[in-house]
Amino acid sequence: MSALDFVGHETFMLEAIALARAAAELQEVPIGAVVVDSAGVIIGRGFNHREQWKDPTAHAEMIALREAASAYGDWRLRGCRLYVTVEPCVMCAGAIQLARIEEVVYGADNVKGGALRSALALYQVAGFNHYPRITAGVLGESCAMMLADFFRTRRR
């Protein structure tokens, strides 16, 4: 049993939410992510930087995974969990799978582009060599409200 089994998912989701707020302050879509190792230590943080960096791959999850791999000293992040405020897209879900993340914990569903269960269920495709566990809806209302507020203010 790892230290993560004794810590509520909410603790780490609150860290991801704080990062999402930082993204919103930069006029980025408010999505934040943290990677937590098996000892319960955050080893990677990220929030969207697509607009700032003019990079279509600069999603919160990708940035957090890169930072975690660097801190971990390996691209295989076995035993680690990813906390993200919004259900990952296909690109991020693929990177999560390739990184061997043990579990993905997310807040709000992404009905237009979520690749874990909402628009697509990538991890239900047979034949992959690794399948992360999925925990959905952690602080989901707060995560969804942050997104809705962001887009409401931009569409005025």
Tab-separated table of N, CA, C and O in Angstrom, residues 47-147:
chain	number	residue	atom	x	y	z
A	47	PHE	N	0.211	23.641	-16.266
A	47	PHE	CA	-1.063	24.215	-16.675
A	47	PHE	C	-0.932	24.633	-18.121
A	47	PHE	O	0.174	24.734	-18.648
A	48	ASN	N	-2.066	24.813	-18.761
A	48	ASN	CA	-2.061	25.104	-20.189
A	48	ASN	C	-1.208	26.319	-20.527
A	48	ASN	O	-1.275	27.349	-19.840
A	49	HIS	N	-0.417	26.185	-21.578
A	49	HIS	CA	0.421	27.268	-22.102
A	49	HIS	C	0.321	27.358	-23.620
A	49	HIS	O	1.216	27.885	-24.266
A	50	ARG	N	-0.729	26.824	-24.214
A	50	ARG	CA	-0.828	26.795	-25.680
A	50	ARG	C	-0.758	28.184	-26.293
A	50	ARG	O	-0.062	28.388	-27.288
A	51	GLU	N	-1.478	29.133	-25.729
A	51	GLU	CA	-1.486	30.496	-26.281
A	51	GLU	C	-0.153	31.196	-26.035
A	51	GLU	O	0.406	31.824	-26.935
A	52	GLN	N	0.350	31.080	-24.817
A	52	GLN	CA	1.601	31.745	-24.443
A	52	GLN	C	2.779	31.233	-25.258
A	52	GLN	O	3.620	32.006	-25.704
A	53	TRP	N	2.860	29.921	-25.435
A	53	TRP	CA	3.987	29.298	-26.109
A	53	TRP	C	3.752	29.063	-27.588
A	53	TRP	O	4.662	28.627	-28.294
A	54	LYS	N	2.504	29.309	-28.037
A	54	LYS	CA	2.132	29.045	-29.448
A	54	LYS	C	2.471	27.598	-29.809
A	54	LYS	O	3.027	27.296	-30.848
A	55	ASP	N	2.075	26.690	-28.900
A	55	ASP	CA	2.428	25.276	-29.013
A	55	ASP	C	1.182	24.428	-28.791
A	55	ASP	O	0.628	24.425	-27.683
A	56	PRO	N	0.736	23.703	-29.795
A	56	PRO	CA	-0.481	22.892	-29.631
A	56	PRO	C	-0.322	21.743	-28.642
A	56	PRO	O	-1.318	21.191	-28.185
A	57	THR	N	0.897	21.385	-28.299
A	57	THR	CA	1.116	20.293	-27.341
A	57	THR	C	1.295	20.788	-25.906
A	57	THR	O	1.504	19.969	-25.006
A	58	ALA	N	1.206	22.069	-25.676
A	58	ALA	CA	1.463	22.635	-24.350
A	58	ALA	C	0.229	22.538	-23.454
A	58	ALA	O	-0.257	23.520	-22.900
A	59	HIS	N	-0.266	21.311	-23.315
A	59	HIS	CA	-1.385	21.037	-22.414
A	59	HIS	C	-0.842	20.812	-21.009
A	59	HIS	O	0.309	20.393	-20.828
A	60	ALA	N	-1.691	21.042	-20.021
A	60	ALA	CA	-1.301	20.892	-18.623
A	60	ALA	C	-0.682	19.524	-18.346
A	60	ALA	O	0.361	19.422	-17.691
A	61	GLU	N	-1.321	18.473	-18.869
A	61	GLU	CA	-0.850	17.111	-18.607
A	61	GLU	C	0.531	16.877	-19.209
A	61	GLU	O	1.392	16.260	-18.564
A	62	MET	N	0.743	17.350	-20.421
A	62	MET	CA	2.029	17.141	-21.099
A	62	MET	C	3.160	17.830	-20.328
A	62	MET	O	4.240	17.260	-20.160
A	63	ILE	N	2.900	19.033	-19.872
A	63	ILE	CA	3.906	19.789	-19.125
A	63	ILE	C	4.202	19.098	-17.794
A	63	ILE	O	5.366	18.932	-17.408
A	64	ALA	N	3.153	18.653	-17.104
A	64	ALA	CA	3.342	17.962	-15.824
A	64	ALA	C	4.089	16.639	-16.018
A	64	ALA	O	4.963	16.295	-15.214
A	65	LEU	N	3.763	15.908	-17.078
A	65	LEU	CA	4.464	14.647	-17.347
A	65	LEU	C	5.943	14.880	-17.639
A	65	LEU	O	6.805	14.123	-17.164
A	66	ARG	N	6.261	15.916	-18.421
A	66	ARG	CA	7.669	16.218	-18.725
A	66	ARG	C	8.443	16.544	-17.456
A	66	ARG	O	9.562	16.066	-17.252
A	67	GLU	N	7.844	17.392	-16.625
A	67	GLU	CA	8.510	17.780	-15.381
A	67	GLU	C	8.693	16.566	-14.460
A	67	GLU	O	9.741	16.398	-13.838
A	68	ALA	N	7.671	15.720	-14.393
A	68	ALA	CA	7.743	14.528	-13.543
A	68	ALA	C	8.822	13.562	-14.031
A	68	ALA	O	9.582	13.018	-13.227
A	69	ALA	N	8.892	13.350	-15.336
A	69	ALA	CA	9.905	12.449	-15.890
A	69	ALA	C	11.308	12.955	-15.573
A	69	ALA	O	12.202	12.176	-15.234
A	70	SER	N	11.478	14.268	-15.663
A	70	SER	CA	12.777	14.854	-15.342
A	70	SER	C	13.107	14.650	-13.859
A	70	SER	O	14.220	14.253	-13.511
A	71	ALA	N	12.137	14.904	-12.987
A	71	ALA	CA	12.359	14.744	-11.552
A	71	ALA	C	12.554	13.279	-11.175
A	71	ALA	O	13.367	12.951	-10.310
A	72	TYR	N	11.824	12.402	-11.835
A	72	TYR	CA	11.842	10.966	-11.542
A	72	TYR	C	13.089	10.290	-12.105
A	72	TYR	O	13.503	9.240	-11.653
A	73	GLY	N	13.652	10.909	-13.159
A	73	GLY	CA	14.834	10.343	-13.795
A	73	GLY	C	14.512	9.220	-14.755
A	73	GLY	O	15.390	8.424	-15.107
A	74	ASP	N	13.263	9.143	-15.195
A	74	ASP	CA	12.840	8.084	-16.110
A	74	ASP	C	11.536	8.518	-16.760
A	74	ASP	O	10.711	9.180	-16.128
A	75	TRP	N	11.328	8.140	-18.010
A	75	TRP	CA	10.069	8.459	-18.679
A	75	TRP	C	8.954	7.529	-18.224
A	75	TRP	O	7.788	7.830	-18.385
A	76	ARG	N	9.322	6.405	-17.640
A	76	ARG	CA	8.342	5.469	-17.100
A	76	ARG	C	7.983	5.929	-15.686
A	76	ARG	O	8.798	5.829	-14.780
A	77	LEU	N	6.780	6.411	-15.546
A	77	LEU	CA	6.342	6.965	-14.263
A	77	LEU	C	5.493	5.947	-13.496
A	77	LEU	O	4.412	6.258	-12.998
A	78	ARG	N	6.028	4.742	-13.389
A	78	ARG	CA	5.314	3.666	-12.698
A	78	ARG	C	5.060	4.046	-11.243
A	78	ARG	O	5.928	4.577	-10.571
A	79	GLY	N	3.861	3.738	-10.791
A	79	GLY	CA	3.504	4.032	-9.409
A	79	GLY	C	3.028	5.453	-9.192
A	79	GLY	O	2.651	5.804	-8.082
A	80	CYS	N	3.034	6.261	-10.243
A	80	CYS	CA	2.620	7.663	-10.113
A	80	CYS	C	1.158	7.844	-10.521
A	80	CYS	O	0.614	7.060	-11.307
A	81	ARG	N	0.566	8.886	-9.986
A	81	ARG	CA	-0.805	9.267	-10.338
A	81	ARG	C	-0.784	10.658	-10.949
A	81	ARG	O	0.012	11.507	-10.548
A	82	LEU	N	-1.694	10.865	-11.886
A	82	LEU	CA	-1.875	12.175	-12.497
A	82	LEU	C	-3.220	12.714	-12.060
A	82	LEU	O	-4.242	12.032	-12.194
A	83	TYR	N	-3.217	13.919	-11.534
A	83	TYR	CA	-4.436	14.637	-11.164
A	83	TYR	C	-4.590	15.777	-12.150
A	83	TYR	O	-3.659	16.577	-12.323
A	84	VAL	N	-5.747	15.864	-12.790
A	84	VAL	CA	-5.980	16.908	-13.782
A	84	VAL	C	-7.416	17.397	-13.652
A	84	VAL	O	-8.328	16.604	-13.375
A	85	THR	N	-7.614	18.680	-13.824
A	85	THR	CA	-8.920	19.278	-13.583
A	85	THR	C	-9.967	18.884	-14.616
A	85	THR	O	-11.162	18.899	-14.314
A	86	VAL	N	-9.542	18.533	-15.827
A	86	VAL	CA	-10.471	18.173	-16.905
A	86	VAL	C	-10.001	16.872	-17.552
A	86	VAL	O	-8.795	16.645	-17.715
A	87	GLU	N	-10.941	16.045	-17.939
A	87	GLU	CA	-10.645	14.779	-18.613
A	87	GLU	C	-9.680	14.996	-19.774
A	87	GLU	O	-9.906	15.856	-20.620
A	88	PRO	N	-8.596	14.232	-19.829
A	88	PRO	CA	-7.587	14.413	-20.871
A	88	PRO	C	-8.097	14.136	-22.294
A	88	PRO	O	-8.990	13.314	-22.506
A	89	CYS	N	-7.470	14.818	-23.246
A	89	CYS	CA	-7.739	14.621	-24.669
A	89	CYS	C	-6.977	13.385	-25.162
A	89	CYS	O	-6.240	12.746	-24.407
A	90	VAL	N	-7.125	13.079	-26.434
A	90	VAL	CA	-6.467	11.904	-27.017
A	90	VAL	C	-4.944	11.997	-26.902
A	90	VAL	O	-4.282	11.028	-26.528
A	91	MET	N	-4.379	13.165	-27.224
A	91	MET	CA	-2.922	13.322	-27.157
A	91	MET	C	-2.425	13.056	-25.735
A	91	MET	O	-1.475	12.287	-25.535
A	92	CYS	N	-3.064	13.682	-24.775
A	92	CYS	CA	-2.624	13.534	-23.393
A	92	CYS	C	-2.864	12.125	-22.872
A	92	CYS	O	-2.028	11.571	-22.164
A	93	ALA	N	-4.003	11.528	-23.239
A	93	ALA	CA	-4.288	10.157	-22.814
A	93	ALA	C	-3.229	9.204	-23.350
A	93	ALA	O	-2.806	8.277	-22.644
A	94	GLY	N	-2.787	9.413	-24.569
A	94	GLY	CA	-1.726	8.590	-25.132
A	94	GLY	C	-0.421	8.754	-24.377
A	94	GLY	O	0.260	7.764	-24.058
A	95	ALA	N	-0.065	9.987	-24.059
A	95	ALA	CA	1.174	10.240	-23.310
A	95	ALA	C	1.098	9.645	-21.909
A	95	ALA	O	2.079	9.075	-21.413
A	96	ILE	N	-0.066	9.746	-21.286
A	96	ILE	CA	-0.270	9.183	-19.948
A	96	ILE	C	-0.050	7.672	-19.990
A	96	ILE	O	0.631	7.097	-19.138
A	97	GLN	N	-0.615	7.048	-20.985
A	97	GLN	CA	-0.483	5.602	-21.139
A	97	GLN	C	0.972	5.210	-21.387
A	97	GLN	O	1.495	4.287	-20.766
A	98	LEU	N	1.632	5.929	-22.289
A	98	LEU	CA	3.025	5.631	-22.593
A	98	LEU	C	3.935	5.838	-21.391
A	98	LEU	O	4.928	5.128	-21.236
A	99	ALA	N	3.591	6.802	-20.534
A	99	ALA	CA	4.392	7.085	-19.338
A	99	ALA	C	4.160	6.060	-18.227
A	99	ALA	O	4.842	6.083	-17.217
A	100	ARG	N	3.213	5.166	-18.432
A	100	ARG	CA	2.886	4.107	-17.458
A	100	ARG	C	2.321	4.662	-16.154
A	100	ARG	O	2.557	4.112	-15.063
A	101	ILE	N	1.590	5.779	-16.241
A	101	ILE	CA	0.927	6.336	-15.065
A	101	ILE	C	-0.011	5.279	-14.494
A	101	ILE	O	-0.723	4.601	-15.229
A	102	GLU	N	0.002	5.127	-13.187
A	102	GLU	CA	-0.820	4.105	-12.528
A	102	GLU	C	-2.299	4.471	-12.527
A	102	GLU	O	-3.157	3.608	-12.728
A	103	GLU	N	-2.584	5.750	-12.250
A	103	GLU	CA	-3.983	6.175	-12.150
A	103	GLU	C	-4.124	7.612	-12.625
A	103	GLU	O	-3.278	8.446	-12.340
A	104	VAL	N	-5.214	7.865	-13.326
A	104	VAL	CA	-5.583	9.216	-13.733
A	104	VAL	C	-6.796	9.609	-12.904
A	104	VAL	O	-7.807	8.903	-12.900
A	105	VAL	N	-6.685	10.723	-12.210
A	105	VAL	CA	-7.774	11.258	-11.405
A	105	VAL	C	-8.128	12.605	-12.012
A	105	VAL	O	-7.263	13.476	-12.111
A	106	TYR	N	-9.371	12.753	-12.444
A	106	TYR	CA	-9.742	14.043	-13.038
A	106	TYR	C	-11.033	14.577	-12.459
A	106	TYR	O	-11.798	13.849	-11.841
A	107	GLY	N	-11.228	15.876	-12.682
A	107	GLY	CA	-12.402	16.554	-12.143
A	107	GLY	C	-13.587	16.522	-13.083
A	107	GLY	O	-14.502	15.719	-12.916
A	108	ALA	N	-13.566	17.379	-14.098
A	108	ALA	CA	-14.715	17.551	-14.991
A	108	ALA	C	-14.587	16.701	-16.243
A	108	ALA	O	-13.506	16.557	-16.804
A	109	ASP	N	-15.726	16.160	-16.676
A	109	ASP	CA	-15.766	15.461	-17.958
A	109	ASP	C	-15.551	16.468	-19.084
A	109	ASP	O	-15.857	17.653	-18.946
A	110	ASN	N	-15.032	15.965	-20.202
A	110	ASN	CA	-14.806	16.777	-21.405
A	110	ASN	C	-15.619	16.140	-22.529
A	110	ASN	O	-15.113	15.298	-23.264
A	111	VAL	N	-16.885	16.545	-22.639
A	111	VAL	CA	-17.787	15.881	-23.589
A	111	VAL	C	-17.400	16.115	-25.045
A	111	VAL	O	-17.748	15.320	-25.907
A	112	LYS	N	-16.655	17.169	-25.320
A	112	LYS	CA	-16.255	17.460	-26.704
A	112	LYS	C	-14.930	16.831	-27.095
A	112	LYS	O	-14.622	16.713	-28.272
A	113	GLY	N	-14.119	16.440	-26.125
A	113	GLY	CA	-12.810	15.920	-26.498
A	113	GLY	C	-12.170	14.991	-25.494
A	113	GLY	O	-10.997	14.647	-25.621
A	114	GLY	N	-12.909	14.568	-24.486
A	114	GLY	CA	-12.346	13.680	-23.479
A	114	GLY	C	-12.097	12.295	-24.045
A	114	GLY	O	-12.968	11.727	-24.702
A	115	ALA	N	-10.924	11.765	-23.781
A	115	ALA	CA	-10.539	10.483	-24.376
A	115	ALA	C	-10.574	9.316	-23.399
A	115	ALA	O	-10.184	8.213	-23.751
A	116	LEU	N	-11.058	9.553	-22.167
A	116	LEU	CA	-11.096	8.458	-21.205
A	116	LEU	C	-12.473	7.821	-21.105
A	116	LEU	O	-12.585	6.621	-20.890
A	117	ARG	N	-13.528	8.646	-21.258
A	117	ARG	CA	-14.878	8.079	-21.213
A	117	ARG	C	-15.942	8.952	-21.854
A	117	ARG	O	-16.984	8.437	-22.236
A	118	SER	N	-15.736	10.233	-21.987
A	118	SER	CA	-16.800	11.129	-22.441
A	118	SER	C	-17.022	11.100	-23.950
A	118	SER	O	-18.107	10.764	-24.405
A	119	ALA	N	-16.015	11.466	-24.719
A	119	ALA	CA	-16.122	11.444	-26.181
A	119	ALA	C	-15.534	10.154	-26.752
A	119	ALA	O	-15.930	9.710	-27.822
A	120	LEU	N	-14.602	9.567	-26.017
A	120	LEU	CA	-13.900	8.361	-26.453
A	120	LEU	C	-13.448	7.610	-25.200
A	120	LEU	O	-13.222	8.228	-24.161
A	121	ALA	N	-13.321	6.303	-25.301
A	121	ALA	CA	-12.832	5.491	-24.181
A	121	ALA	C	-11.552	4.793	-24.623
A	121	ALA	O	-11.521	3.584	-24.850
A	122	LEU	N	-10.485	5.570	-24.767
A	122	LEU	CA	-9.226	5.055	-25.299
A	122	LEU	C	-8.695	3.855	-24.523
A	122	LEU	O	-8.188	2.903	-25.103
A	123	TYR	N	-8.829	3.887	-23.218
A	123	TYR	CA	-8.258	2.819	-22.414
A	123	TYR	C	-9.096	1.540	-22.443
A	123	TYR	O	-8.748	0.556	-21.802
A	124	GLN	N	-10.161	1.540	-23.202
A	124	GLN	CA	-10.946	0.318	-23.394
A	124	GLN	C	-10.597	-0.373	-24.711
A	124	GLN	O	-11.134	-1.430	-25.009
A	125	VAL	N	-9.693	0.228	-25.481
A	125	VAL	CA	-9.240	-0.398	-26.720
A	125	VAL	C	-8.309	-1.546	-26.349
A	125	VAL	O	-7.351	-1.363	-25.593
A	126	ALA	N	-8.598	-2.718	-26.880
A	126	ALA	CA	-7.797	-3.907	-26.556
A	126	ALA	C	-6.437	-3.862	-27.247
A	126	ALA	O	-6.307	-3.314	-28.336
A	127	GLY	N	-5.447	-4.426	-26.594
A	127	GLY	CA	-4.150	-4.612	-27.211
A	127	GLY	C	-3.035	-3.723	-26.692
A	127	GLY	O	-1.877	-3.952	-27.014
A	128	PHE	N	-3.356	-2.712	-25.890
A	128	PHE	CA	-2.307	-1.866	-25.323
A	128	PHE	C	-1.578	-2.637	-24.224
A	128	PHE	O	-2.120	-3.557	-23.628
A	129	ASN	N	-0.355	-2.203	-23.926
A	129	ASN	CA	0.422	-2.902	-22.900
A	129	ASN	C	0.251	-2.305	-21.507
A	129	ASN	O	0.811	-2.829	-20.550
A	130	HIS	N	-0.500	-1.209	-21.403
A	130	HIS	CA	-0.690	-0.589	-20.089
A	130	HIS	C	-2.035	0.123	-20.070
A	130	HIS	O	-2.402	0.796	-21.031
A	131	TYR	N	-2.739	-0.027	-18.967
A	131	TYR	CA	-4.038	0.615	-18.791
A	131	TYR	C	-4.096	1.276	-17.412
A	131	TYR	O	-4.188	0.577	-16.399
A	132	PRO	N	-4.035	2.602	-17.355
A	132	PRO	CA	-4.163	3.282	-16.062
A	132	PRO	C	-5.573	3.133	-15.502
A	132	PRO	O	-6.536	3.031	-16.259
A	133	ARG	N	-5.690	3.123	-14.189
A	133	ARG	CA	-7.001	3.220	-13.554
A	133	ARG	C	-7.513	4.644	-13.762
A	133	ARG	O	-6.731	5.586	-13.892
A	134	ILE	N	-8.819	4.792	-13.757
A	134	ILE	CA	-9.430	6.107	-13.938
A	134	ILE	C	-10.360	6.375	-12.767
A	134	ILE	O	-11.201	5.542	-12.429
A	135	THR	N	-10.207	7.547	-12.168
A	135	THR	CA	-11.127	8.028	-11.149
A	135	THR	C	-11.626	9.382	-11.633
A	135	THR	O	-10.834	10.301	-11.827
A	136	ALA	N	-12.922	9.476	-11.855
A	136	ALA	CA	-13.514	10.698	-12.424
A	136	ALA	C	-14.368	11.429	-11.392
A	136	ALA	O	-14.875	10.827	-10.445
A	137	GLY	N	-14.506	12.734	-11.597
A	137	GLY	CA	-15.443	13.521	-10.812
A	137	GLY	C	-14.924	14.086	-9.508
A	137	GLY	O	-15.699	14.645	-8.730
A	138	VAL	N	-13.629	14.002	-9.255
A	138	VAL	CA	-13.083	14.546	-8.009
A	138	VAL	C	-13.098	16.075	-8.093
A	138	VAL	O	-12.474	16.665	-8.974
A	139	LEU	N	-13.868	16.681	-7.215
A	139	LEU	CA	-14.107	18.130	-7.235
A	139	LEU	C	-14.583	18.579	-8.624
A	139	LEU	O	-14.283	19.683	-9.085
A	140	GLY	N	-15.323	17.705	-9.259
A	140	GLY	CA	-15.767	17.924	-10.631
A	140	GLY	C	-16.598	19.177	-10.831
A	140	GLY	O	-16.446	19.868	-11.833
A	141	GLU	N	-17.463	19.480	-9.876
A	141	GLU	CA	-18.303	20.670	-10.009
A	141	GLU	C	-17.453	21.935	-10.034
A	141	GLU	O	-17.670	22.827	-10.854
A	142	SER	N	-16.469	22.022	-9.161
A	142	SER	CA	-15.577	23.190	-9.132
A	142	SER	C	-14.779	23.305	-10.429
A	142	SER	O	-14.613	24.395	-10.971
A	143	CYS	N	-14.291	22.171	-10.915
A	143	CYS	CA	-13.506	22.167	-12.151
A	143	CYS	C	-14.365	22.577	-13.348
A	143	CYS	O	-13.938	23.386	-14.186
A	144	ALA	N	-15.576	22.049	-13.420
A	144	ALA	CA	-16.479	22.380	-14.520
A	144	ALA	C	-16.893	23.853	-14.469
A	144	ALA	O	-16.963	24.520	-15.511
A	145	MET	N	-17.150	24.358	-13.269
A	145	MET	CA	-17.560	25.746	-13.113
A	145	MET	C	-16.444	26.700	-13.548
A	145	MET	O	-16.697	27.718	-14.181
A	146	MET	N	-15.209	26.358	-13.224
A	146	MET	CA	-14.079	27.194	-13.624
A	146	MET	C	-14.005	27.298	-15.146
A	146	MET	O	-13.801	28.378	-15.699
A	147	LEU	N	-14.182	26.187	-15.833
A	147	LEU	CA	-14.176	26.182	-17.299
A	147	LEU	C	-15.342	26.990	-17.857
A	147	LEU	O	-15.165	27.805	-18.769
